PDB file of N, CA and C in Angstrom:
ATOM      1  N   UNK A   1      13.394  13.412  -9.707  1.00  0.00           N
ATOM      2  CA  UNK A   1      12.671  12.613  -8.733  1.00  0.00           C
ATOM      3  C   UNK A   1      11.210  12.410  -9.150  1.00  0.00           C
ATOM      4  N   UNK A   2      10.632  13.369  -9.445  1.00  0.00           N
ATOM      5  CA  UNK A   2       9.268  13.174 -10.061  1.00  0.00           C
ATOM      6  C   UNK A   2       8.448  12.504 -11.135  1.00  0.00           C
ATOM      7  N   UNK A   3      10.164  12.088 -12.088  1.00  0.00           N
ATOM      8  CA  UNK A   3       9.865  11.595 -13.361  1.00  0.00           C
ATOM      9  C   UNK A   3      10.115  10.120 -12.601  1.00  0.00           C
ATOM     10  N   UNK A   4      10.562   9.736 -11.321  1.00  0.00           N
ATOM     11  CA  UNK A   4      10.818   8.388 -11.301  1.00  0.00           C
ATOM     12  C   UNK A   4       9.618   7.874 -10.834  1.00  0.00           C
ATOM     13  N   UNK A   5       9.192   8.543  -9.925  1.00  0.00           N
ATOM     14  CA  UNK A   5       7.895   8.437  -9.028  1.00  0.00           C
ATOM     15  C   UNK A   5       6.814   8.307 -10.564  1.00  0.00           C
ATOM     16  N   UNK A   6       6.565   9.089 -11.135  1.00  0.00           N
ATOM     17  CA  UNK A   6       5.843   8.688 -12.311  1.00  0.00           C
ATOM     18  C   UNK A   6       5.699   7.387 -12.923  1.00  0.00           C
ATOM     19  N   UNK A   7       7.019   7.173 -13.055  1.00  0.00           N
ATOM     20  CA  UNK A   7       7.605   5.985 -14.006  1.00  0.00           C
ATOM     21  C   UNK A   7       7.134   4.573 -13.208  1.00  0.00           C
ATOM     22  N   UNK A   8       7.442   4.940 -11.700  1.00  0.00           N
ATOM     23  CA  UNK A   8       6.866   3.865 -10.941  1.00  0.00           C
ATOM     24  C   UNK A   8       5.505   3.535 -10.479  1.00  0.00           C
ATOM     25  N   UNK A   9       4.535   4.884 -10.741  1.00  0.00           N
ATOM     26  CA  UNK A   9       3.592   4.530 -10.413  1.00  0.00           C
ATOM     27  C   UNK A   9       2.537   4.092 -11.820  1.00  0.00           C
ATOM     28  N   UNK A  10       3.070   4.498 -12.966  1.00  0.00           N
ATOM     29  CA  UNK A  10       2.966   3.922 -14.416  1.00  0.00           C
ATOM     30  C   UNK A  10       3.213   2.786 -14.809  1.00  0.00           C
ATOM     31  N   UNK A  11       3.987   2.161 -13.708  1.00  0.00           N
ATOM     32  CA  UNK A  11       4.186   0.546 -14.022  1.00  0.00           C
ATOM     33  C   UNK A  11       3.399  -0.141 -13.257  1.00  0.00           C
ATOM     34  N   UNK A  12       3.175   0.373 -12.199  1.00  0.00           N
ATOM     35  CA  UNK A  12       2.133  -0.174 -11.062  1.00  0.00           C
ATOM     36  C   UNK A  12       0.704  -0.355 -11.795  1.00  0.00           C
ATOM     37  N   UNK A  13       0.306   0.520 -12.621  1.00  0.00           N
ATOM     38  CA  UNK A  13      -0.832   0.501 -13.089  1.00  0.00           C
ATOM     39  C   UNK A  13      -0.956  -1.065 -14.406  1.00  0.00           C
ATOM     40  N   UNK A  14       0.013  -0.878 -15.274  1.00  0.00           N
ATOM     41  CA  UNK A  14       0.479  -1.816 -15.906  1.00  0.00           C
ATOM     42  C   UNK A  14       0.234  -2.695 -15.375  1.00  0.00           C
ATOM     43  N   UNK A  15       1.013  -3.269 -14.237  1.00  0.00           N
ATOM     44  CA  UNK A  15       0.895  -4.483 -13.782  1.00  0.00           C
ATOM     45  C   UNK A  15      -0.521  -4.730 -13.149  1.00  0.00           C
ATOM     46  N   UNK A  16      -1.200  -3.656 -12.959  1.00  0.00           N
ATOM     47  CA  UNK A  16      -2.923  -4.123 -12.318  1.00  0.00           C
ATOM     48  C   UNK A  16      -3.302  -4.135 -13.049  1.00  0.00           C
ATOM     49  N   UNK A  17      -3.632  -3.493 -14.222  1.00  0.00           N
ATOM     50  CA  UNK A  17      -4.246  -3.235 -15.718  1.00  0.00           C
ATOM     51  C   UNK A  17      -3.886  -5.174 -16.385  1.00  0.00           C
ATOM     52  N   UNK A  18      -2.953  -5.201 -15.887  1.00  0.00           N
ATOM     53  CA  UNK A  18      -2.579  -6.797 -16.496  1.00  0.00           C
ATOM     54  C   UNK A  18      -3.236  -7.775 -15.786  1.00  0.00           C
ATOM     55  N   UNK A  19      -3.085  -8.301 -14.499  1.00  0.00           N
ATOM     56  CA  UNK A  19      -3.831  -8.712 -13.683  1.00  0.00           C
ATOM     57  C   UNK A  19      -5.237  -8.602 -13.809  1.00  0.00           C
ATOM     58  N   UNK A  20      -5.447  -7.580 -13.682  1.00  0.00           N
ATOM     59  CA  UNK A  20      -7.224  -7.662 -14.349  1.00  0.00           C
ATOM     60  C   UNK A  20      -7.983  -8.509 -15.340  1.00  0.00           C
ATOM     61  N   UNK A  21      -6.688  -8.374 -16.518  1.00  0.00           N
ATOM     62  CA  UNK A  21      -7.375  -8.874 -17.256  1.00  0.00           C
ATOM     63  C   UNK A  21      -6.930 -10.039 -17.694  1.00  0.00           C
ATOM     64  N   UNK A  22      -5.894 -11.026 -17.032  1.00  0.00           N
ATOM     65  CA  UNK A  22      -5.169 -11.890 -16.809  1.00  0.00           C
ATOM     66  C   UNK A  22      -6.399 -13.204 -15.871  1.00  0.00           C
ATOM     67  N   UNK A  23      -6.840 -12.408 -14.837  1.00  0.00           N
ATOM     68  CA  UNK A  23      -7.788 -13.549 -13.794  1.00  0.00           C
ATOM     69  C   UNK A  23      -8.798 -13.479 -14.588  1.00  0.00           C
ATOM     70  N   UNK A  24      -9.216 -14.739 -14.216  1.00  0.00           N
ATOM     71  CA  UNK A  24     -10.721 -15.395 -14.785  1.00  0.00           C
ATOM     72  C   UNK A  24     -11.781 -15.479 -14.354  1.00  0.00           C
ATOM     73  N   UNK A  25     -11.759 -15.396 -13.009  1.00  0.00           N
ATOM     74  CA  UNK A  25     -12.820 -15.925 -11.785  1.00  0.00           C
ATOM     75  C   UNK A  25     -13.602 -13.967 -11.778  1.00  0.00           C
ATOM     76  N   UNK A  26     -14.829 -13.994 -12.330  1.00  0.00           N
ATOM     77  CA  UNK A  26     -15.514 -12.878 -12.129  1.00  0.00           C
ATOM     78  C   UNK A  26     -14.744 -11.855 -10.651  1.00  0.00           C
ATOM     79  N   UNK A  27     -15.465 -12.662  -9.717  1.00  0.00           N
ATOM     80  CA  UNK A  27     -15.400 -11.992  -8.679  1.00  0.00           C
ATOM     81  C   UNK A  27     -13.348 -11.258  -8.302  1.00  0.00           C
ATOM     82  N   UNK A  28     -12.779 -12.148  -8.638  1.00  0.00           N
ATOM     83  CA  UNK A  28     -11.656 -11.738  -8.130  1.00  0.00           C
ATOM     84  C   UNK A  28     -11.141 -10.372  -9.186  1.00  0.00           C
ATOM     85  N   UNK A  29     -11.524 -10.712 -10.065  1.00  0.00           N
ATOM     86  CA  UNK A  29     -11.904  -9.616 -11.587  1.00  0.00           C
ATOM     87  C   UNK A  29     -12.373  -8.188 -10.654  1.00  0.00           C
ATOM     88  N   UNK A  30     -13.475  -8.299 -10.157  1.00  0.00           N
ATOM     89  CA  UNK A  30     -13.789  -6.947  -9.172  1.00  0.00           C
ATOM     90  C   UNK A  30     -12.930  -6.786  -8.612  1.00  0.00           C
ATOM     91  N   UNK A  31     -12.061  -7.768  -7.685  1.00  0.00           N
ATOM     92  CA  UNK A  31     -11.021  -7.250  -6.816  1.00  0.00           C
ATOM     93  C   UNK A  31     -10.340  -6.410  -6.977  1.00  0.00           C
ATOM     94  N   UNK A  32      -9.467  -7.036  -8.002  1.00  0.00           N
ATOM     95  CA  UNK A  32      -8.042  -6.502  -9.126  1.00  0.00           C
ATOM     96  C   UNK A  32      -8.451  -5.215  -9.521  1.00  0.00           C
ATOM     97  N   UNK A  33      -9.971  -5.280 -10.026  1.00  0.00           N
ATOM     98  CA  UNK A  33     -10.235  -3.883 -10.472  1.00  0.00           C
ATOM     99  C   UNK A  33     -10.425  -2.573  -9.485  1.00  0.00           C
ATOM    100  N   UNK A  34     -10.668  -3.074  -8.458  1.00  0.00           N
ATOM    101  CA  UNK A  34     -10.643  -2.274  -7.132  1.00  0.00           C
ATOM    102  C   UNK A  34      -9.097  -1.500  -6.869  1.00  0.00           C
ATOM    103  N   UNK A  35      -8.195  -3.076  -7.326  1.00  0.00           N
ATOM    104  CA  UNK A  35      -6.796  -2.528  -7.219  1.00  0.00           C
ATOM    105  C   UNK A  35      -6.256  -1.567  -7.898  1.00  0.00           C
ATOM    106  N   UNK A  36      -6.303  -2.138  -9.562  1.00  0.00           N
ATOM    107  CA  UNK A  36      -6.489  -1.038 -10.660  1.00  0.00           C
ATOM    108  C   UNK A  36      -7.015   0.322 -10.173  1.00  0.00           C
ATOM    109  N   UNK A  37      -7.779   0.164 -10.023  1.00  0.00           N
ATOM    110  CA  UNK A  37      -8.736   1.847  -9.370  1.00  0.00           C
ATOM    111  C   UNK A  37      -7.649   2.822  -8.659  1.00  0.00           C
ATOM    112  N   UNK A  38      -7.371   1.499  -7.408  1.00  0.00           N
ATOM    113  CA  UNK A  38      -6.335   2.421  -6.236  1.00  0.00           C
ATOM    114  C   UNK A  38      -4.927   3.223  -7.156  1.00  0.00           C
ATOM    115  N   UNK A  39      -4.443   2.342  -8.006  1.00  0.00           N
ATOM    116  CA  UNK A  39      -3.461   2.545  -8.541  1.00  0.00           C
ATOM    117  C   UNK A  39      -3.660   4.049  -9.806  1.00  0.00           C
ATOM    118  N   UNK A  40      -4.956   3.919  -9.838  1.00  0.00           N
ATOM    119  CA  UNK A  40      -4.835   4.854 -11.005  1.00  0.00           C
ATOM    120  C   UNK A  40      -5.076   6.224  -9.992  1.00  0.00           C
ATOM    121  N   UNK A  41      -5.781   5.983  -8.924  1.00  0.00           N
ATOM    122  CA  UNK A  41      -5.981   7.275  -8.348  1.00  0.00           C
ATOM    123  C   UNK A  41      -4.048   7.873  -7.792  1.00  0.00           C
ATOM    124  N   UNK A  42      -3.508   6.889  -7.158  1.00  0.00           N
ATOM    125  CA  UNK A  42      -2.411   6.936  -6.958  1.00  0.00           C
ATOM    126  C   UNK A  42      -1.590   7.898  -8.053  1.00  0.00           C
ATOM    127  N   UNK A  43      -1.527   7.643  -8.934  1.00  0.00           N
ATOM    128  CA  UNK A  43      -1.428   7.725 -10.307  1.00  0.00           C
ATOM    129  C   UNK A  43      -1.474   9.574 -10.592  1.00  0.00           C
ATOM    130  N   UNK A  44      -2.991   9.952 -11.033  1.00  0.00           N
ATOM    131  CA  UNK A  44      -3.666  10.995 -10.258  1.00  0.00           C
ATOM    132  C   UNK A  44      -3.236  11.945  -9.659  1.00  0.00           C
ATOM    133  N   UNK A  45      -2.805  11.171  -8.502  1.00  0.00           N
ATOM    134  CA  UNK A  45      -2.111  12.335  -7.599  1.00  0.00           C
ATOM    135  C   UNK A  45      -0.830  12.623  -6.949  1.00  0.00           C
ATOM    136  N   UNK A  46      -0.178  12.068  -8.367  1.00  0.00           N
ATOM    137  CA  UNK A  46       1.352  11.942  -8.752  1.00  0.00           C
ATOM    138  C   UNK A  46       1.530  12.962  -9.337  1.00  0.00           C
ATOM    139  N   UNK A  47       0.520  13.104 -10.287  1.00  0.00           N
ATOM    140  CA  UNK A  47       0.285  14.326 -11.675  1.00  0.00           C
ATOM    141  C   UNK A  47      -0.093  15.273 -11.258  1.00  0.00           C
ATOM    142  N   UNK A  48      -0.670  15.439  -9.455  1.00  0.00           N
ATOM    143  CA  UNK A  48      -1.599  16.900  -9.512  1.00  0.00           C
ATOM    144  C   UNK A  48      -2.640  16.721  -9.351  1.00  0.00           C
ATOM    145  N   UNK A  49      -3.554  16.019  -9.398  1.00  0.00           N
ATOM    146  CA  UNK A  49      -4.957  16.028 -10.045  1.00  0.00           C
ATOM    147  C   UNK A  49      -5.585  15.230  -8.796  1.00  0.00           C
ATOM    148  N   UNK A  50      -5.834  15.953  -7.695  1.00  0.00           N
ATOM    149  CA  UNK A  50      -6.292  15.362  -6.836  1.00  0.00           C
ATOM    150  C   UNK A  50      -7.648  15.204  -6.484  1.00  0.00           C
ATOM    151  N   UNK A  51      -8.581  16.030  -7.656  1.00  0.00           N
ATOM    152  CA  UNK A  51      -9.781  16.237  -7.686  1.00  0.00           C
ATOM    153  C   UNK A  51     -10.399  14.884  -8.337  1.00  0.00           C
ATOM    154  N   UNK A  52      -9.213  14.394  -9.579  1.00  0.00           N
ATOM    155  CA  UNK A  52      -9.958  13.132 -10.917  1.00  0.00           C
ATOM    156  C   UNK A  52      -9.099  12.142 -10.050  1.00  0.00           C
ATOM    157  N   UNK A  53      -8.284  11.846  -8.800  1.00  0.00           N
ATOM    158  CA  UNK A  53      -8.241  11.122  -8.234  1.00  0.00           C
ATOM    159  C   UNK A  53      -9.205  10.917  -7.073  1.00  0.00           C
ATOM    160  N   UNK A  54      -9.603  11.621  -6.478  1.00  0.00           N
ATOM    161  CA  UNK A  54     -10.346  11.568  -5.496  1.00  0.00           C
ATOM    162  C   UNK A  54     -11.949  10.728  -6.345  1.00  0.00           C
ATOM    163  N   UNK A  55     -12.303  11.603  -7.148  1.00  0.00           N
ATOM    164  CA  UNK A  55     -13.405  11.027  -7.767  1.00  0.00           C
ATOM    165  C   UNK A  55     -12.936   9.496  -8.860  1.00  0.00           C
ATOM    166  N   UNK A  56     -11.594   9.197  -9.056  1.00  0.00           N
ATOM    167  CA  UNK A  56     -11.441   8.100  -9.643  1.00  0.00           C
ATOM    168  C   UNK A  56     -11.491   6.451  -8.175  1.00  0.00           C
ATOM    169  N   UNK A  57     -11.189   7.399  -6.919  1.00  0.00           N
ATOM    170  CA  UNK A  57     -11.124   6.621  -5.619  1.00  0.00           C
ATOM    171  C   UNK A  57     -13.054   6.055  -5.126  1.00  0.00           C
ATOM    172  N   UNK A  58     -13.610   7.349  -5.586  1.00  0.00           N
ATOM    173  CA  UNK A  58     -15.344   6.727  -5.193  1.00  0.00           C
ATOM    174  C   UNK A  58     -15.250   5.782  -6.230  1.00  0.00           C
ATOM    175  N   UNK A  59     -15.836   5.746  -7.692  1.00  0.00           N
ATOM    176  CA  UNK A  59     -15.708   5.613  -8.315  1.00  0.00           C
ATOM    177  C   UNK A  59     -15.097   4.363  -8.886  1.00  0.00           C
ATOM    178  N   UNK A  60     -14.093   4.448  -9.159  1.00  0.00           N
ATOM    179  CA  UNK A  60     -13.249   3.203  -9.915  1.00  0.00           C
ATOM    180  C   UNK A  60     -12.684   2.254  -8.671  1.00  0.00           C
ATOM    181  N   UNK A  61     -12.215   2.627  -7.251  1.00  0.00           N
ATOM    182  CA  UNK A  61     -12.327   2.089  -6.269  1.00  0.00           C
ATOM    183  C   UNK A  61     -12.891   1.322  -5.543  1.00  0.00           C
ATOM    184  N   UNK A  62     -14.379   1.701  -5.667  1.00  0.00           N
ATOM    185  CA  UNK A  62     -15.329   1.369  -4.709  1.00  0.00           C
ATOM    186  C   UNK A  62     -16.560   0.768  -5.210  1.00  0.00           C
ATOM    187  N   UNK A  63     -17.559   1.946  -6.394  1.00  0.00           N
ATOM    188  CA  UNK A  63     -18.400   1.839  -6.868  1.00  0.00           C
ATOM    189  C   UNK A  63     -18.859   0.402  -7.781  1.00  0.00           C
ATOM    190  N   UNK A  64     -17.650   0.839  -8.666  1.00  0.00           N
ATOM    191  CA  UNK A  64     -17.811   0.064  -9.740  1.00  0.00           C
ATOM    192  C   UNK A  64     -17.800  -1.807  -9.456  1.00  0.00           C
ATOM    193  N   UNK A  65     -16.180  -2.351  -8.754  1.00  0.00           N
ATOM    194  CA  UNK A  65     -16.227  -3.343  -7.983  1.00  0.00           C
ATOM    195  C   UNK A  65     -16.870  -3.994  -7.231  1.00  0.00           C
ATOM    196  N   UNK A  66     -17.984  -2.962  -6.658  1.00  0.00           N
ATOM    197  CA  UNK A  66     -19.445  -3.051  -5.536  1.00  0.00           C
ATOM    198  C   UNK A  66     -20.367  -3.609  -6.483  1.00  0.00           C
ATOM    199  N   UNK A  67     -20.175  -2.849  -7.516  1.00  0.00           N
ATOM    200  CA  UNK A  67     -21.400  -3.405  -8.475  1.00  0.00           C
ATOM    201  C   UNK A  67     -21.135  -4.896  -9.166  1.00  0.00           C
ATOM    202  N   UNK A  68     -20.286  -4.612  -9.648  1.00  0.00           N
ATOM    203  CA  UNK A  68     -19.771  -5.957 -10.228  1.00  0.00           C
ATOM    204  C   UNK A  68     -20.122  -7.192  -8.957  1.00  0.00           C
ATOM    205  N   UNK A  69     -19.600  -6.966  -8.010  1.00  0.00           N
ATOM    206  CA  UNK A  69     -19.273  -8.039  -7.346  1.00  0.00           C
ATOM    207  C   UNK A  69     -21.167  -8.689  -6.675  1.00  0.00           C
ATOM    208  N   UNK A  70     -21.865  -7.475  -6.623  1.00  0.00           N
ATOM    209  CA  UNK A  70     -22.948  -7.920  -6.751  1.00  0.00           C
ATOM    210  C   UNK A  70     -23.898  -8.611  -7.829  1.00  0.00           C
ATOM    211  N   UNK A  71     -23.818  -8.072  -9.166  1.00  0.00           N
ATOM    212  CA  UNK A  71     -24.187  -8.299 -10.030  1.00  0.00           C
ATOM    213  C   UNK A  71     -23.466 -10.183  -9.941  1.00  0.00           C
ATOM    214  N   UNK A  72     -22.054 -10.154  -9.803  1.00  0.00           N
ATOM    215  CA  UNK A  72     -21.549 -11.930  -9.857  1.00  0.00           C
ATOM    216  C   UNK A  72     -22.641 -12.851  -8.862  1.00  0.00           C
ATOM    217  N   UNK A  73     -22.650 -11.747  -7.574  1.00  0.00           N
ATOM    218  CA  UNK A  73     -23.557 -12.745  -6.598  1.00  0.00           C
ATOM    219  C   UNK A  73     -25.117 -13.151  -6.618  1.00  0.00           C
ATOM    220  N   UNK A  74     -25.732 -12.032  -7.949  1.00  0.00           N
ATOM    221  CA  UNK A  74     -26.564 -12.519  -8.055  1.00  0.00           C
ATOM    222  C   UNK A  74     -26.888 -13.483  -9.224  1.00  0.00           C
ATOM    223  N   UNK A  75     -26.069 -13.300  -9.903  1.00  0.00           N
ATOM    224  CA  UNK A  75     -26.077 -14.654 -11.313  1.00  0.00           C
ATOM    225  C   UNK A  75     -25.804 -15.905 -10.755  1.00  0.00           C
ATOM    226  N   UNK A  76     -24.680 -15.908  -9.725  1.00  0.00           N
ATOM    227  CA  UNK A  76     -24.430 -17.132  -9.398  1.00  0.00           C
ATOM    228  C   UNK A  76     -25.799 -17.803  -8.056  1.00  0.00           C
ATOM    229  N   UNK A  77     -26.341 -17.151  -7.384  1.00  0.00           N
ATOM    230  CA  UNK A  77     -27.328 -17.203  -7.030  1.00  0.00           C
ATOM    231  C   UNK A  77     -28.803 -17.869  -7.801  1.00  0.00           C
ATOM    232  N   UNK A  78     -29.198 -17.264  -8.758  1.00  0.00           N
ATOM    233  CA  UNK A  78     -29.982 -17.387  -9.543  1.00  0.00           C
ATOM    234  C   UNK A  78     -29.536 -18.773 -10.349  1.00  0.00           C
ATOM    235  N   UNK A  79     -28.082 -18.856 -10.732  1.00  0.00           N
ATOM    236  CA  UNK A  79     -27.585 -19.604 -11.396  1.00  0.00           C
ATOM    237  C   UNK A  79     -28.248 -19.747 -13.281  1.00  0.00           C
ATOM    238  N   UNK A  80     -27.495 -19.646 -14.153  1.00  0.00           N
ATOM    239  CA  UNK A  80     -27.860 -19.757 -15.082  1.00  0.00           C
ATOM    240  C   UNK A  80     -28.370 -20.839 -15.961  1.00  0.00           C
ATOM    241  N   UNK A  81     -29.621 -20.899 -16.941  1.00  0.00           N
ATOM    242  CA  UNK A  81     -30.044 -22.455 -17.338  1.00  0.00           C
ATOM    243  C   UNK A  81     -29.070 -22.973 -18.580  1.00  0.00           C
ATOM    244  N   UNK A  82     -28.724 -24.100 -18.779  1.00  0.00           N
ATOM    245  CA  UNK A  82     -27.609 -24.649 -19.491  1.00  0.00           C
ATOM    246  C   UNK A  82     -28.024 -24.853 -20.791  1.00  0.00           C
ATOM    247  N   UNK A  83     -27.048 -24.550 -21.588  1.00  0.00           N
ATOM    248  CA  UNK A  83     -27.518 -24.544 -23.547  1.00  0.00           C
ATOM    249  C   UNK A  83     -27.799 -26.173 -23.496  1.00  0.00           C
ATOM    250  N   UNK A  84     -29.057 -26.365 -24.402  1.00  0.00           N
ATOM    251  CA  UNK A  84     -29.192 -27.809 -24.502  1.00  0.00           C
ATOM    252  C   UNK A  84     -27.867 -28.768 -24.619  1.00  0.00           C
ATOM    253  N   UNK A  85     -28.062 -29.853 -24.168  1.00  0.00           N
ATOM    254  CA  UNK A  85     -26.796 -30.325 -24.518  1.00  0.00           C
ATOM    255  C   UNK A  85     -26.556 -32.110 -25.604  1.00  0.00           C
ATOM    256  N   UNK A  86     -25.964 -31.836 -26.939  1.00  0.00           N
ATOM    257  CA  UNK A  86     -26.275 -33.166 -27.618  1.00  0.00           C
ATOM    258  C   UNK A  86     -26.186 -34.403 -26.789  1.00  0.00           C
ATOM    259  N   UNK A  87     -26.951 -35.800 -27.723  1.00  0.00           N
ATOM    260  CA  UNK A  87     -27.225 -36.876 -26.952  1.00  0.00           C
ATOM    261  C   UNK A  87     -25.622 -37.565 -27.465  1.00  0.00           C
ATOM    262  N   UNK A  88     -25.590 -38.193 -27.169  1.00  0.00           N
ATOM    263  CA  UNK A  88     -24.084 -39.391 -27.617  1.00  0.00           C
ATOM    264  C   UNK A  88     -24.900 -39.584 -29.168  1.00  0.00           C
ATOM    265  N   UNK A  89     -25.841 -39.536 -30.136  1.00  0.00           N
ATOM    266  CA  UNK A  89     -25.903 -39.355 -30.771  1.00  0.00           C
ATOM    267  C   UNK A  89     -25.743 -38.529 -31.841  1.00  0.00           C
ATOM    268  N   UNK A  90     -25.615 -37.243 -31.355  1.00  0.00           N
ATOM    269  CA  UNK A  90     -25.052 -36.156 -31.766  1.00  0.00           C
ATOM    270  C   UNK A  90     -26.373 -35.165 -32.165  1.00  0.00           C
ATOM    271  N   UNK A  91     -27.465 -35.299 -31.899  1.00  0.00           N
ATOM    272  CA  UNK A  91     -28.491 -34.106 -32.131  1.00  0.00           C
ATOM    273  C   UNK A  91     -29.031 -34.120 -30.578  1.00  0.00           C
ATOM    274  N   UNK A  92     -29.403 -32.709 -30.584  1.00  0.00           N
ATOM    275  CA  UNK A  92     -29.878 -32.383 -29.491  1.00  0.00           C
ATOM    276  C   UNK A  92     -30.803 -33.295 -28.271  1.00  0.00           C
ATOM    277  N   UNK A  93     -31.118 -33.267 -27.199  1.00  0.00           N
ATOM    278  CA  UNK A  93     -31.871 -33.835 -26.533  1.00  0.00           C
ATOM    279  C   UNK A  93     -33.080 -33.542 -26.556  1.00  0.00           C
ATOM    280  N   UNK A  94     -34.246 -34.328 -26.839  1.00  0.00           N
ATOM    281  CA  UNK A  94     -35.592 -33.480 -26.399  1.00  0.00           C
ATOM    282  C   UNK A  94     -36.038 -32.523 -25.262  1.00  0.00           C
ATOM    283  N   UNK A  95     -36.822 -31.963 -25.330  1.00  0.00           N
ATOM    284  CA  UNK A  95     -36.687 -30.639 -24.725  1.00  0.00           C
ATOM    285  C   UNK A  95     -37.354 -31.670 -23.274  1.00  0.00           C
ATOM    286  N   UNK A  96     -38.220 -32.657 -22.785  1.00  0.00           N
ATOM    287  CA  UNK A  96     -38.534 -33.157 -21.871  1.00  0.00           C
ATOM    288  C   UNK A  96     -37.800 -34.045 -21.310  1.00  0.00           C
ATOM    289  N   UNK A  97     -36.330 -34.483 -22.183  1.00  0.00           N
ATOM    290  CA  UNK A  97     -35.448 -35.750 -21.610  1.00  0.00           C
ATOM    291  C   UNK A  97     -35.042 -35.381 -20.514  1.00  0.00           C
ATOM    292  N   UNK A  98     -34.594 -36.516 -19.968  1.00  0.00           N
ATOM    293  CA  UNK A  98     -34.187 -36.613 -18.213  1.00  0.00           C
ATOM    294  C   UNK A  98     -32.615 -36.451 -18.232  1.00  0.00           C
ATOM    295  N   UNK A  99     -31.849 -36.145 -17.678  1.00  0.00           N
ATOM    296  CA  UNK A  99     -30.740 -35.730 -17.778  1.00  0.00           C
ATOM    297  C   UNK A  99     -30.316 -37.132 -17.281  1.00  0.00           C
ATOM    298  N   UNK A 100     -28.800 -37.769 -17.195  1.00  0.00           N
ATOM    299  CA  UNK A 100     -28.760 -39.286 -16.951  1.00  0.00           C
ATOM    300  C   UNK A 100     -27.499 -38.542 -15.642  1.00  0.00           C
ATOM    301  N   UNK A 101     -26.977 -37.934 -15.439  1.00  0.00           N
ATOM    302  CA  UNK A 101     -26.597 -37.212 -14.000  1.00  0.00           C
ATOM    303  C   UNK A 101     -27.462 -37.064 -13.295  1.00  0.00           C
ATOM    304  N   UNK A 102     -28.579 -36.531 -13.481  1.00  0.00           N
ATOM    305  CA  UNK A 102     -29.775 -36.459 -12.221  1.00  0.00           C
ATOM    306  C   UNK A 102     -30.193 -34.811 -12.147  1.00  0.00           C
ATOM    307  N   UNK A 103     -29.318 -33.764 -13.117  1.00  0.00           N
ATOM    308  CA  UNK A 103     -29.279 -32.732 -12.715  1.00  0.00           C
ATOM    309  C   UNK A 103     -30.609 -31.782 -13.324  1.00  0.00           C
ATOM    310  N   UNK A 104     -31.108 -32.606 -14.358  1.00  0.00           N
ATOM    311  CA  UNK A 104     -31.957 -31.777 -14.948  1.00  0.00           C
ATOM    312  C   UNK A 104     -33.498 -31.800 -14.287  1.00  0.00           C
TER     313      UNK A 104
END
């Protein structure tokens, strides 16, 4: 019974471990990894180890995803400035040209 419970909670991880790194969108990236986290603590305390689960639950659960997901909200906030971008001529734009979208 113990080796199945293992086996199942070893695939569970798999499949978040995949997911993680499967999504694209930053923020949902924290999510998954939040999930990942749950799963590994799960995991953890399949094996016994309810101490490196408990601290994998602050931690890989909570902490880390918190951070991330802030760190996304403040880049996208701030928003980042855009690599020059060539003219239909094919060399760069002058550094004072007007953008012909309106955005610059």
């Amino acid at each position: 019974m113990d080796d199945v419970l293992i086996v199942v909670t070893l695939l569970l991880v798999a499949g978040a471990a995949t997911a993680a790194v499967v999504v694209r969108d930053p923020a949902r990236q924290a999510l998954v990894l939040s999930l990942l986290g749950l799963t590994l603590a799960l995991l953890f305390t399949v094996l016994q180890a309810p101490d490196v689960a408990l601290s994998q639950l602050a931690v890989g659960s909570a902490l880390t995803p918190l951070l991330l997901l802030l760190s996304v909200r403040k880049i996208r906030r701030r928003g980042l400035p855009r690599p020059a971008e060539p003219s239909p001529s094919g060399s760069p734009a002058p550094a004072g040209a007007r953008d012909p979208r309106g955005t610059a």
